[in-house]
Each structure stands twice: as C-alpha cells, then as structure tokens.
C-alpha cells in the first residue's frame, strides 16, 4: 500500500480525534447545557489541551511523511495532486487545532474580575477559530472530491 494512502488514513484518524475535542468544547447537548451552568474543571481542560498538543505533533509527523514521499509512492493516479491537497489540508487542520488550543488556554485562564474584556477576547477568538474551521472544511471537501476520482 502506498505511504500516501497510509498518511491519508492517519490524517483522517487525527481529524476524528480533533472533532471529539471540538464537540466537547462547542457541541450542543443536554449534558453540555448542564455543564455550562458550572465552570469547566481544570482537569477536563488540561486533558483537552494535552490531546490537542498530541494532535499537533501527529499532524507535524504526517506533514513530514508527505514531504519525504518517494516517486514510487506518488506513482498512483493523481498522486502529486493528492499530496499537495493533503499538505494544504494538514496545514489548515493544524491551524484550527492551534486556535482551539488557544481557546482552551483562554477558557482555563478566565478572570472574572475583567469579565467584559475577557468576553470580547473570547468572541474574537471564536470568530478567528470559526474562520479556520470553515477553511479546513473547504479544503477537506476538495480533498474528498480529489480522492473520489482516484
């Protein structure tokens, strides 16, 4: 099996794990509604940030693997195009991951004494994060379309 396809599957696994952290932070459910009435525990936030750190390092390793692919690995149909699209997707997903990590840090370091400024900063972070998520989703759709013609 091509190393390109192996890396593609690895990145899909990383994205699934990233989505679990995203849903834990922003997903809507009855449990999430109950949790919103109480501040997040430091242990829960620390576990999320640790998971996001691991995902960043795994994305970096996947990026490195893609950069080191040989001609034989790219000999599959549209191999170079898939490689380029996957590199762009990894970079975009990593940017979303980094922004979610910043949001987790901001949430953990909440200061109730300066609530207005904190709320404004969180809103700005959410807007930037949403832009990054939408971008990596668009690249993911393009990558899926490319793979479907493989």
CSV table of C-alpha atoms in Angstrom, one decimal:
chain,number,residue,atom,x,y,z
A,1,UNK,CA,0.0,0.0,0.0
A,2,UNK,CA,1.2,3.5,-0.8
A,3,UNK,CA,2.6,5.6,2.0
A,4,UNK,CA,0.5,8.4,0.6
A,5,UNK,CA,-2.7,6.4,1.4
A,6,UNK,CA,-1.4,5.4,4.8
A,7,UNK,CA,-0.8,9.1,5.6
A,8,UNK,CA,-4.2,10.0,4.3
A,9,UNK,CA,-5.8,7.5,6.7
A,10,UNK,CA,-3.7,8.7,9.6
A,11,UNK,CA,-4.8,12.3,9.0
A,12,UNK,CA,-8.5,11.1,8.9
A,13,UNK,CA,-8.0,9.5,12.3
A,14,UNK,CA,-6.4,12.7,13.6
A,15,UNK,CA,-9.4,14.7,12.3
A,16,UNK,CA,-11.8,12.4,14.1
A,17,UNK,CA,-10.0,12.9,17.4
A,18,UNK,CA,-9.9,16.7,16.8
A,19,UNK,CA,-13.6,16.7,16.2
A,20,UNK,CA,-14.2,15.0,19.5
A,21,UNK,CA,-12.3,17.8,21.3
A,22,UNK,CA,-14.2,20.4,19.3
A,23,UNK,CA,-17.5,18.8,20.2
A,24,UNK,CA,-16.5,18.7,23.8
A,25,UNK,CA,-15.9,22.4,23.7
A,26,UNK,CA,-18.7,23.6,21.5
A,27,UNK,CA,-21.2,20.8,20.9
A,28,UNK,CA,-24.8,21.2,22.0
A,29,UNK,CA,-26.3,18.5,24.1
A,30,UNK,CA,-28.3,18.2,27.3
A,31,UNK,CA,-25.1,17.3,29.1
A,32,UNK,CA,-23.3,20.3,27.6
A,33,UNK,CA,-26.2,22.5,28.7
A,34,UNK,CA,-25.8,21.3,32.3
A,35,UNK,CA,-22.1,21.7,32.2
A,36,UNK,CA,-22.4,25.3,31.0
A,37,UNK,CA,-24.0,26.1,34.4
A,38,UNK,CA,-20.8,25.2,36.1
A,39,UNK,CA,-17.3,26.3,35.1
A,40,UNK,CA,-15.1,23.7,33.4
A,41,UNK,CA,-12.8,21.8,35.7
A,42,UNK,CA,-9.1,22.3,35.3
A,43,UNK,CA,-8.7,18.5,34.8
A,44,UNK,CA,-11.1,18.5,31.8
A,45,UNK,CA,-9.5,21.5,30.2
A,46,UNK,CA,-6.0,20.1,30.8
A,47,UNK,CA,-6.9,16.8,29.2
A,48,UNK,CA,-8.3,18.6,26.1
A,49,UNK,CA,-5.1,20.7,25.8
A,50,UNK,CA,-3.0,17.6,26.1
A,51,UNK,CA,-5.0,15.9,23.4
A,52,UNK,CA,-4.7,18.9,21.1
A,53,UNK,CA,-0.9,19.0,21.7
A,54,UNK,CA,-0.7,15.4,20.7
A,55,UNK,CA,-2.7,16.0,17.6
A,56,UNK,CA,-0.4,18.9,16.6
A,57,UNK,CA,2.6,16.7,16.9
A,58,UNK,CA,0.9,13.9,14.9
A,59,UNK,CA,0.0,16.4,12.2
A,60,UNK,CA,3.6,17.6,12.1
A,61,UNK,CA,4.7,13.9,11.7
A,62,UNK,CA,2.2,13.4,8.9
A,63,UNK,CA,3.3,16.5,7.1
A,64,UNK,CA,6.9,15.3,7.4
A,65,UNK,CA,6.0,11.9,5.9
A,66,UNK,CA,4.3,13.6,3.0
A,67,UNK,CA,7.4,15.8,2.3
A,68,UNK,CA,9.5,12.6,2.3
A,69,UNK,CA,7.4,10.5,-0.1
A,70,UNK,CA,9.3,9.0,-2.9
A,71,UNK,CA,8.5,8.7,-6.6
A,72,UNK,CA,7.1,5.2,-6.1
A,73,UNK,CA,4.6,6.4,-3.5
A,74,UNK,CA,3.4,9.2,-5.8
A,75,UNK,CA,3.1,7.0,-8.9
A,76,UNK,CA,-0.6,6.3,-8.1
A,77,UNK,CA,-3.1,8.1,-10.2
A,78,UNK,CA,-3.2,11.8,-9.2
A,79,UNK,CA,-0.6,11.1,-6.5
A,80,UNK,CA,1.1,14.6,-6.7
A,81,UNK,CA,-2.3,16.4,-6.6
A,82,UNK,CA,-3.4,14.3,-3.6
A,83,UNK,CA,-0.1,15.0,-1.9
A,84,UNK,CA,-0.5,18.8,-2.4
A,85,UNK,CA,-4.1,18.8,-1.3
A,86,UNK,CA,-3.3,16.7,1.8
A,87,UNK,CA,-0.4,19.0,2.7
A,88,UNK,CA,-2.7,22.1,2.5
A,89,UNK,CA,-5.4,20.3,4.5
A,90,UNK,CA,-2.9,19.3,7.2
A,91,UNK,CA,-1.7,22.8,7.5
A,92,UNK,CA,-5.3,24.2,7.7
A,93,UNK,CA,-6.3,21.5,10.2
A,94,UNK,CA,-3.3,22.3,12.3
A,95,UNK,CA,-4.2,26.0,12.3
A,96,UNK,CA,-7.7,25.1,13.6
A,97,UNK,CA,-6.1,22.8,16.2
A,98,UNK,CA,-3.8,25.6,17.4
A,99,UNK,CA,-6.7,28.1,17.6
A,100,UNK,CA,-8.8,25.6,19.6
A,101,UNK,CA,-5.8,25.1,21.9
A,102,UNK,CA,-5.6,28.9,22.4
A,103,UNK,CA,-9.3,28.9,23.2
A,104,UNK,CA,-8.8,26.2,25.7
A,105,UNK,CA,-6.0,28.1,27.3
A,106,UNK,CA,-8.2,31.2,27.4
A,107,UNK,CA,-11.0,29.3,29.0
A,108,UNK,CA,-8.8,27.9,31.6
A,109,UNK,CA,-7.3,31.3,32.5
A,110,UNK,CA,-10.6,33.0,32.8
A,111,UNK,CA,-10.6,36.1,35.0
A,112,UNK,CA,-14.0,37.1,36.4
A,113,UNK,CA,-12.6,40.4,37.6
A,114,UNK,CA,-12.2,41.6,34.0
A,115,UNK,CA,-15.2,39.8,32.5
A,116,UNK,CA,-16.0,42.4,29.7
A,117,UNK,CA,-12.5,42.3,28.3
A,118,UNK,CA,-12.4,38.5,28.6
A,119,UNK,CA,-15.7,38.1,26.8
A,120,UNK,CA,-14.6,40.4,24.0
A,121,UNK,CA,-11.3,38.4,23.6
A,122,UNK,CA,-13.2,35.1,23.6
A,123,UNK,CA,-15.6,36.4,21.0
A,124,UNK,CA,-12.6,37.4,18.8
A,125,UNK,CA,-11.0,34.0,19.3
A,126,UNK,CA,-14.3,32.3,18.4
A,127,UNK,CA,-14.6,34.3,15.2
A,128,UNK,CA,-11.0,33.5,14.1
A,129,UNK,CA,-11.4,29.9,15.1
A,130,UNK,CA,-14.6,29.6,13.1
A,131,UNK,CA,-12.9,31.0,10.0
A,132,UNK,CA,-10.1,28.5,10.4
A,133,UNK,CA,-12.6,25.6,10.8
A,134,UNK,CA,-14.5,26.7,7.7
A,135,UNK,CA,-11.3,26.9,5.7
A,136,UNK,CA,-10.1,23.4,6.7
A,137,UNK,CA,-13.6,22.1,6.0
A,138,UNK,CA,-13.5,23.6,2.4
A,139,UNK,CA,-10.0,22.0,1.9
A,140,UNK,CA,-11.3,18.7,3.2
A,141,UNK,CA,-14.2,18.8,0.7
A,142,UNK,CA,-11.8,19.5,-2.1
A,143,UNK,CA,-9.5,16.6,-0.9
A,144,UNK,CA,-12.5,14.3,-0.7
A,145,UNK,CA,-13.5,15.2,-4.3
A,146,UNK,CA,-10.0,14.6,-5.5
A,147,UNK,CA,-9.8,11.2,-3.7
A,148,UNK,CA,-13.2,10.2,-5.0
A,149,UNK,CA,-11.8,10.4,-8.6
A,150,UNK,CA,-8.7,8.4,-7.6
